[in-house]
XYZ file of C-alpha atoms in Angstrom:
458
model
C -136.274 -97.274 -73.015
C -139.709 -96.440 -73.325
C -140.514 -96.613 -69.581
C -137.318 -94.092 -69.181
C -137.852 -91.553 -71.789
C -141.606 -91.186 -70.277
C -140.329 -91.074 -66.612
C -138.100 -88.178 -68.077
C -140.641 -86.500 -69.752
C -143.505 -86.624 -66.658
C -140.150 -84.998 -64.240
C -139.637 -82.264 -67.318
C -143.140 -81.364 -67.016
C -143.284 -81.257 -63.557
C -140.367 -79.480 -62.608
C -141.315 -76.692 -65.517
C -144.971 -75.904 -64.101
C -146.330 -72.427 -63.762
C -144.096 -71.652 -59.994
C -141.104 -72.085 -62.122
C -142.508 -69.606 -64.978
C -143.416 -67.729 -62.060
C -139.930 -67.136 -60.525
C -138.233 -67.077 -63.715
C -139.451 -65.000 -65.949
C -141.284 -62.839 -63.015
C -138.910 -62.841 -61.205
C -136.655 -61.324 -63.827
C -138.989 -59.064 -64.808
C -138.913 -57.595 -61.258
C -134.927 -57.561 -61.414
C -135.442 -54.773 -64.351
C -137.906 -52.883 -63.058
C -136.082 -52.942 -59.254
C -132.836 -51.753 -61.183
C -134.529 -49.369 -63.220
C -133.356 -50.626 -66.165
C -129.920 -49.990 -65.346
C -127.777 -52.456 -66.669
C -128.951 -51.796 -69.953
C -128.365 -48.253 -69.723
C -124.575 -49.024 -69.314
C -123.992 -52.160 -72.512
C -121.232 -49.199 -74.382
C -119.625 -49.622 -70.831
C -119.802 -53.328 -70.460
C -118.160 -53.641 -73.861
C -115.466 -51.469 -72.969
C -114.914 -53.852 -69.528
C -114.989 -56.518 -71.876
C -112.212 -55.367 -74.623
C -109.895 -55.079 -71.017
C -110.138 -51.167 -70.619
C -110.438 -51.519 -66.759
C -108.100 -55.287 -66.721
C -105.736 -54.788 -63.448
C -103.673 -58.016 -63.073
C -103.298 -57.742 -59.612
C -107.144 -58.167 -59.019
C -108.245 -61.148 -56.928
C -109.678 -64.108 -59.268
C -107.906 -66.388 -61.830
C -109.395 -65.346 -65.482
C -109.672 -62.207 -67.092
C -113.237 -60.636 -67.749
C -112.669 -61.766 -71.434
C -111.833 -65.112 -70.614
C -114.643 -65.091 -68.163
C -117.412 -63.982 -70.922
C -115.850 -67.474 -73.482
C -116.009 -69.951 -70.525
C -119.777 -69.023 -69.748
C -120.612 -68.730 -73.755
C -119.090 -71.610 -74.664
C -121.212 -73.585 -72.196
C -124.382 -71.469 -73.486
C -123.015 -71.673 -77.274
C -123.829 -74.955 -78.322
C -126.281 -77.030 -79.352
C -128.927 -75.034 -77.297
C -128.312 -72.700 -80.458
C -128.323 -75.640 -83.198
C -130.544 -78.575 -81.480
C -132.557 -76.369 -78.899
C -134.298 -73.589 -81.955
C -134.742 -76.848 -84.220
C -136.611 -78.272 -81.843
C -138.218 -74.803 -80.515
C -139.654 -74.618 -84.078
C -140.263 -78.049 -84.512
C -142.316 -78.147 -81.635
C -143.884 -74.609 -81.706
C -143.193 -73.378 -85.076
C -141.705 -69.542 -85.633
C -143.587 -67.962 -83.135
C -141.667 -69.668 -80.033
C -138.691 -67.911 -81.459
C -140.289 -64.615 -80.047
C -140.618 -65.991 -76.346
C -136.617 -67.128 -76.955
C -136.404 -63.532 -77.330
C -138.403 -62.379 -74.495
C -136.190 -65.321 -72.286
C -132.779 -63.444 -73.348
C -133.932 -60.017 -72.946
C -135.237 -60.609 -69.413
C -132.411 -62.957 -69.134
C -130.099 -60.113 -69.465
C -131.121 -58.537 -66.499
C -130.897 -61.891 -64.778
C -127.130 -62.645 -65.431
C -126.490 -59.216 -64.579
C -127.759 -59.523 -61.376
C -126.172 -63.166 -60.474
C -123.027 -62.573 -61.798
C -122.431 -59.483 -59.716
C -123.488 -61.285 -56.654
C -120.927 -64.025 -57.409
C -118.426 -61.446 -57.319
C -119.635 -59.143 -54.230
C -120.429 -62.552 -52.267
C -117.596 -64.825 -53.267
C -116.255 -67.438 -51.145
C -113.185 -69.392 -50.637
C -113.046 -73.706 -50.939
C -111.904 -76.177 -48.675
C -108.739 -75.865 -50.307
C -108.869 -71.660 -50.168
C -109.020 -71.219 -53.377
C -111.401 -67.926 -54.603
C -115.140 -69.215 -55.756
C -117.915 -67.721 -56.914
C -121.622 -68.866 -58.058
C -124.561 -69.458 -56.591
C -123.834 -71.681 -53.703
C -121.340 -68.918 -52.152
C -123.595 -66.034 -52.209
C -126.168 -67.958 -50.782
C -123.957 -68.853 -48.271
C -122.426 -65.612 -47.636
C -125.469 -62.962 -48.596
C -128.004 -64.939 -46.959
C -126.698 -67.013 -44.178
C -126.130 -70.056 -43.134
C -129.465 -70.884 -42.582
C -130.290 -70.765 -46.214
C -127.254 -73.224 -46.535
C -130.124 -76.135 -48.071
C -130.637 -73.544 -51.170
C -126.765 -73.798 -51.744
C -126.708 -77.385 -51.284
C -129.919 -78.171 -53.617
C -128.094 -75.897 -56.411
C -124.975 -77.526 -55.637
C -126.562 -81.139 -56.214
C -128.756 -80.354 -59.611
C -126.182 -77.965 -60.724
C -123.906 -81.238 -60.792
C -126.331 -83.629 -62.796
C -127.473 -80.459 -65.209
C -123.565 -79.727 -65.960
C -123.757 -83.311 -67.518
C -122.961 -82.978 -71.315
C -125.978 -85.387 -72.235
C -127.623 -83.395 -75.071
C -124.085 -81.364 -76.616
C -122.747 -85.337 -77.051
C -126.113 -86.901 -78.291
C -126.510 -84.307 -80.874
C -123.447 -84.348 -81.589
C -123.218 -88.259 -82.280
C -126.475 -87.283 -84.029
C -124.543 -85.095 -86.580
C -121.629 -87.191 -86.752
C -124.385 -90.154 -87.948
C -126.526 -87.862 -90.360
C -123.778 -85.867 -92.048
C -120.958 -88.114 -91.863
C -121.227 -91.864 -91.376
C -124.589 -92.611 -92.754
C -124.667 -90.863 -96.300
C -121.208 -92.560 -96.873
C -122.608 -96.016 -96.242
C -121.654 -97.059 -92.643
C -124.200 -98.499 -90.837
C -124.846 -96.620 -87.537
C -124.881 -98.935 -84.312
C -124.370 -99.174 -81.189
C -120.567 -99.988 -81.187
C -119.895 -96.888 -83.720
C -121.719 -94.975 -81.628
C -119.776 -95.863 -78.366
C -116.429 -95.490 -80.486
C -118.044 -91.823 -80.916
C -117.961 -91.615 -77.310
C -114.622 -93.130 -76.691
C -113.022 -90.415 -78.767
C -115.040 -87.264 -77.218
C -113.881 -89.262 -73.921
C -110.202 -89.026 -74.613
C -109.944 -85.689 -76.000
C -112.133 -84.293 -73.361
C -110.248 -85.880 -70.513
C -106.985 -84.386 -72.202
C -108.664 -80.614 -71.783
C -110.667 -81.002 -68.116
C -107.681 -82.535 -66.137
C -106.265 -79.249 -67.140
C -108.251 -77.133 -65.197
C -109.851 -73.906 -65.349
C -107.234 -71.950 -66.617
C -106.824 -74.518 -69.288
C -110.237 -74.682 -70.541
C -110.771 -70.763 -70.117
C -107.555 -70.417 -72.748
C -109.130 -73.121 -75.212
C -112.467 -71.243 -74.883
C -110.988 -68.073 -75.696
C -110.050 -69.130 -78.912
C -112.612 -71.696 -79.569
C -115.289 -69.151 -78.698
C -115.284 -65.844 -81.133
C -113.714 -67.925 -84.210
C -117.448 -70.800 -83.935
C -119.288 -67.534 -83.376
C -117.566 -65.995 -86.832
C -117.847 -69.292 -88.898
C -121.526 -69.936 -88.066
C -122.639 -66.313 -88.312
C -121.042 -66.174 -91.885
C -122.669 -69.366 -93.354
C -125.848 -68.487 -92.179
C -125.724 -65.181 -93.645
C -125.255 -67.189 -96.587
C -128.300 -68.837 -96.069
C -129.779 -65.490 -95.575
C -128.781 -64.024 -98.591
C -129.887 -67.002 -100.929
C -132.887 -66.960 -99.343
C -133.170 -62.760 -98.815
C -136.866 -62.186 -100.041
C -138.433 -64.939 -97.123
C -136.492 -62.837 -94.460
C -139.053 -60.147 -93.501
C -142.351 -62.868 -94.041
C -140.758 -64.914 -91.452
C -139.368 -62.321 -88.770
C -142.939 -60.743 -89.232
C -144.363 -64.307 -88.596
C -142.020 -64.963 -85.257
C -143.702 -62.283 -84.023
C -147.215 -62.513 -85.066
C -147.406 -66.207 -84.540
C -146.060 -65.667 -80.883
C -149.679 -64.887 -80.052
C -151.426 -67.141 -82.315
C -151.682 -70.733 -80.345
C -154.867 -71.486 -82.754
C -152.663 -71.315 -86.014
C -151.216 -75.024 -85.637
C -152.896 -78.104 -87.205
C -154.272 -80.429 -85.669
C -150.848 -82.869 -85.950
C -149.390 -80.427 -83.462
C -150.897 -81.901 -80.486
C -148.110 -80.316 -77.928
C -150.053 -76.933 -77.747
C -153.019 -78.146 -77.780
C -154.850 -74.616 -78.735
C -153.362 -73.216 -75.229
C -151.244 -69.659 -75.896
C -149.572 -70.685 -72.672
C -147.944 -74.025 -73.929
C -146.309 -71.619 -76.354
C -145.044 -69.347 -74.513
C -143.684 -72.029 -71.940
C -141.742 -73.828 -74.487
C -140.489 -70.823 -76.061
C -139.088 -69.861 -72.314
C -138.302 -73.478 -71.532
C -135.562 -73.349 -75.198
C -134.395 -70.037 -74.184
C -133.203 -71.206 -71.338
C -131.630 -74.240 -72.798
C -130.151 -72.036 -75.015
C -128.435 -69.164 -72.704
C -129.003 -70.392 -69.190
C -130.259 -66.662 -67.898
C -131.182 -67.660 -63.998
C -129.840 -71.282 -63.927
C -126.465 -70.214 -62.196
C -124.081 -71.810 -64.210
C -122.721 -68.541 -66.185
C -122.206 -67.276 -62.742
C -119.937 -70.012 -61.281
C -117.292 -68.961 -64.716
C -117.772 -65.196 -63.469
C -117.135 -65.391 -60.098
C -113.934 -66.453 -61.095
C -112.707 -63.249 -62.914
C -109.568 -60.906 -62.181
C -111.554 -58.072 -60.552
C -112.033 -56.375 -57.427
C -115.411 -54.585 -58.931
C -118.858 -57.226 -59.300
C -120.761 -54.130 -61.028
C -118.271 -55.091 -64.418
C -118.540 -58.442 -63.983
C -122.407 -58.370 -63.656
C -122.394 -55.873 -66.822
C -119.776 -58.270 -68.588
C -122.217 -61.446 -68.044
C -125.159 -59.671 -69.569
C -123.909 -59.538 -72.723
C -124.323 -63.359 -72.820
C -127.680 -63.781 -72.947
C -127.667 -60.749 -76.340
C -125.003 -62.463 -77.991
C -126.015 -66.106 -77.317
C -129.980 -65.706 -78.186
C -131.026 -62.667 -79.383
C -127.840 -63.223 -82.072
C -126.901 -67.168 -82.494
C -129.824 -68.518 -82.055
C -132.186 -65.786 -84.165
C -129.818 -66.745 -86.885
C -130.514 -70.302 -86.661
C -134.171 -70.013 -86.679
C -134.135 -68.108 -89.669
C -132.146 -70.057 -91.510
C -134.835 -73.582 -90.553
C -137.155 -70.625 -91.429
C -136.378 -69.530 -95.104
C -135.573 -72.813 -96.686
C -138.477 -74.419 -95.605
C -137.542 -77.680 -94.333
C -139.550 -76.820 -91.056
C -142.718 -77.660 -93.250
C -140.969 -80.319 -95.841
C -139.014 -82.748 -92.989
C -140.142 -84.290 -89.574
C -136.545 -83.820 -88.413
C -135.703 -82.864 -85.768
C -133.000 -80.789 -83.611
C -130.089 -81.249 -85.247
C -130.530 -82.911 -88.301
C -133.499 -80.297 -88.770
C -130.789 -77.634 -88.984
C -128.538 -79.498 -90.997
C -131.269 -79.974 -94.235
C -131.695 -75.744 -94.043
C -127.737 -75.719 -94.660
C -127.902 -78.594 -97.116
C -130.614 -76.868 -98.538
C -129.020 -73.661 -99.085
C -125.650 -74.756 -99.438
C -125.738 -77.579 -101.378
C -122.990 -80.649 -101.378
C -120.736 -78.509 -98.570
C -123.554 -76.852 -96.430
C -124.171 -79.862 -93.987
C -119.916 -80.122 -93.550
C -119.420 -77.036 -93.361
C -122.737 -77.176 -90.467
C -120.610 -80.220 -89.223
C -117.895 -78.120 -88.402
C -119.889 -75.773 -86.308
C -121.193 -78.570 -84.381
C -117.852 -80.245 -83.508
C -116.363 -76.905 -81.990
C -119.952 -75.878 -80.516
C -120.308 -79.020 -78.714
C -116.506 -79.861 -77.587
C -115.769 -76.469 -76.503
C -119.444 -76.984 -74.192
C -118.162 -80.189 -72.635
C -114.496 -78.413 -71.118
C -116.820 -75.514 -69.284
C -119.538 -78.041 -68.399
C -117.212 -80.225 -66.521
C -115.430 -77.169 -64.826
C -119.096 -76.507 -63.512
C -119.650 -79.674 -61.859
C -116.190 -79.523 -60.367
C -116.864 -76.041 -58.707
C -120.840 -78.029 -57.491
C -119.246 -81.193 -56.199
C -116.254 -79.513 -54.771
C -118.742 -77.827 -52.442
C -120.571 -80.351 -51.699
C -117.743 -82.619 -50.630
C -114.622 -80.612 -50.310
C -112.275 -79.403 -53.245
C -110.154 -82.451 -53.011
C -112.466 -84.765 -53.980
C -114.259 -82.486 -56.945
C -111.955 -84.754 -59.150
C -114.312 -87.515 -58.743
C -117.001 -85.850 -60.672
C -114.789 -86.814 -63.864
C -115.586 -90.043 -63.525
C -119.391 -89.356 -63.506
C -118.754 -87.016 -66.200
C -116.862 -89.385 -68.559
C -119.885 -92.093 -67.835
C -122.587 -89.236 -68.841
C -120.636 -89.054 -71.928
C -120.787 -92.898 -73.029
C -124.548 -92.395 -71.845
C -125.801 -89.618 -74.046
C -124.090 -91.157 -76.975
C -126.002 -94.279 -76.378
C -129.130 -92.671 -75.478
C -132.178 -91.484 -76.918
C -132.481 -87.107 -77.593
C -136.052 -87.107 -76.280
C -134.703 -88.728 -72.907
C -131.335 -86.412 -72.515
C -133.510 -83.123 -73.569
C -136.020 -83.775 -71.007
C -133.645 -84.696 -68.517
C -131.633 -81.409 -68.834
C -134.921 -79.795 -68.764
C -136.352 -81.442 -65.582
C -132.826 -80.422 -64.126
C -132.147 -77.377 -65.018
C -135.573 -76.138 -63.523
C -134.591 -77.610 -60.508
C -131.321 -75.367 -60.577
C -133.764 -71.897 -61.136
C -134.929 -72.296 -58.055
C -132.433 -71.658 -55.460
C -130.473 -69.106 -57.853
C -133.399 -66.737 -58.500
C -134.855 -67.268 -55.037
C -131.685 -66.129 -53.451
C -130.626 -63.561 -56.657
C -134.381 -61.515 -55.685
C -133.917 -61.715 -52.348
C -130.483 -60.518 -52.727
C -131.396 -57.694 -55.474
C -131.188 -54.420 -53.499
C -127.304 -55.298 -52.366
C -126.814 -55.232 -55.987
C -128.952 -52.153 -56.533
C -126.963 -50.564 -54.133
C -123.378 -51.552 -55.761
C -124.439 -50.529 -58.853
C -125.334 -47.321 -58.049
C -122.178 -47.043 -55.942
C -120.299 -47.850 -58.817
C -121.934 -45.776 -61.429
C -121.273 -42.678 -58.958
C -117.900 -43.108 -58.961
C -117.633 -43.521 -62.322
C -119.348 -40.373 -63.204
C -116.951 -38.485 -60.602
C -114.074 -40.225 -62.292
């Protein structure tokens, strides 16, 4: 195990080297300043796409925008928000909370840009069925001879859609909250009869489909987003006079890679380390240039990718710059960042314990379960839509398989392993979306400001 979990690490280290910053964040930073800023000049209008203003049920696609929006975010919503800032602050402290926030703001722009591509360059199956992500409009915008971008997404957009880290932390959870403080002793068999049940219920949701796990995720979505924004307000308000001390210290400790001890040996006095792990969580967290929110949004009723693009933007705000802020402050102003070396999850549950005693970690518990379950149904939809391509749509179904093993895996598997596997592979999955995305930019440029013209003239 420790052979593997340092195998994983060196690949999560390599794949996440300074190209990958490079074409990431740089590259979304040229996406806003191409556009102009012009996505966010339009978020009143997104929301009113989003509440169905501009619906038309006899649109091509098979969700509606709303539905499209729940299957990306409850993918994105999950323990990226819960695990992912524990161990961004465990790791970095407050200050790689700010670069979480520089991730989703530039990450904005990036999902704006993909998902509209996924509409204005979406393709049809081997079974012609209408498909969108980032294999088609490679495909279709670029060519055929780009084809080996759309296959190398295709491939690592398979293995990343894995549920590895949702399931470990949430066997993780299920041992610190429930089994262990009530006596059981935590093995290997209870954790496999953990996986056996997330296996069942799972299988029950995925064999469904799309349209299936887009109606769960509907529901599943806004009511997890309610319930965890309400007990951490809790936590906020017990805790109301450390508030400003710590969102003045995420931002002045962004730019202080000298402030850490010496028992902190991941930065190692390098500002850059910072700001790469910072980046590294955010994208954990709301998977801004990965691809994968793209795939859900090429599938939505609409014959317009400018709404699309301006519905998928509001991930990134709602996922980061809201969910996951919350949970970092919450680690923040209890404490148990300095008092505990826990980590990810069970970091976050001791600030809810903390704050909330007797109730807070169930109540946290709660949050978990729906985070992580309603991840796995739009994770597995994802690897469907990659293998499909690869291999032809009536075969995606054996990607199940691989998925329910993945499952029994991450259960049975170390976090440090899983997180730097879904690191390593998720960087690998950057590549080919924002090489084709900037390449691909002025098309999108030049919908958008089709679109905006007409709806001026409207």
């Amino acid at each position: 195990m420790e052979t593997l979990n340092q195998l994983l690490k060196d690949f999560s280290s390599l794949a996440w080297g300074l190209p990958l910053l490079i074409i990431l964040i740089g590259g979304g930073l040229y996406l806003i300043i191409r556009s102009q800023f012009l996505p966010f000049r339009y978020l009143g209008h997104a929301i009113q796409v989003l509440r169905g203003k501009y619906d038309d049920p006899n649109d091509p696609g098979q969700i509606t925008h709303f539905q499209a929006l729940t299957t990306a975010l409850s993918s994105t919503i999950g323990m990226g928000n819960i695990s992912g800032v524990a161990l961004a602050i465990a790791v970095g402290g407050p200050g790689a909370v700010f670069w979480m926030w520089v991730s989703a703001i530039i990450g904005m722009s990036t999902k704006y840009f993909t998902s509209t591509l996924a509409i204005l360059y979406r393709g049809k199956d081997s079974e012609g069925e209408l498909q969108g992500g980032p294999m088609y409009f490679i495909v279709k915008g670029l060519g055929k001879r780009w084809k080996f971008l759309a296959i190398m997404f295709s491939f690592f957009g398979m293995l990343g859609a894995l549920p590895v880290v949702n399931v470990n932390q949430l066997k993780q959870a299920i041992n610190d909250i429930i089994l262990i403080p009530n006596g059981v002793e935590v093995s290997f068999s209870t954790n496999l009869i953990i996986a056996a049940i997330l296996v069942i219920f799972t299988s029950i949701v995925i064999l469904g489909g799309l349209k299936r796990i887009s109606a769960l995720a509907s529901k599943l979505v806004p009511s997890m987003v309610l319930l965890y924004f309400v007990l951490v307000v809790i936590i906020l308000v017990v805790n109301y006079t450390e508030v400003p001390k710590y969102l003045t210290m995420i931002v002045t400790d962004a730019f202080a890679a000298d402030y850490w001890p010496e028992d902190k040996p991941f930065l190692g006095g390098v500002l850059g380390a910072l700001i790469l792990h910072g980046i590294k969580r955010g994208a954990f967290s709301n998977e801004a240039g990965l691809g994968t929110a793209a795939m859900a949004h090429g599938a939505a009723k609409t014959d317009e990718p400018v709404r699309e693009g301006l519905v998928a933007m509001l991930g990134p705000a709602i996922d980061t710059l809201i969910v996951c802020t919350l949970t970092a402050l919450a680690i923040l102003v209890t404490g148990v960042w300095e008092t505990t070396a826990s980590n990810g999850v069970s970091l976050t549950a001791a600030a809810f314990q903390s704050a909330i005693p007797e109730v807070g970690q169930y109540l946290l518990m709660v949050c978990v379960f729906i985070f992580s379950v309603s991840s796995l149904f739009s994770y597995a939809y994802y690897g469907n839509k990659c293998l499909s391509f690869l291999i032809g749509a009536k075969r995606k179904h054996y990607y199940n398989y691989l998925y329910i093993a993945s499952i029994v895996l991450a259960a049975t598997t170390d976090f440090e392993a899983m997180i730097n596997f879904i690191d390593g592979v998720f960087a690998l999955m950057a590549i080919p979306t924002m090489l084709a995305t900037i390449i691909l930019a002025p098309k999108v440029i030049a919908a958008s400001k089709s679109y905006f013209n007409k709806l001026k003239n409207a």
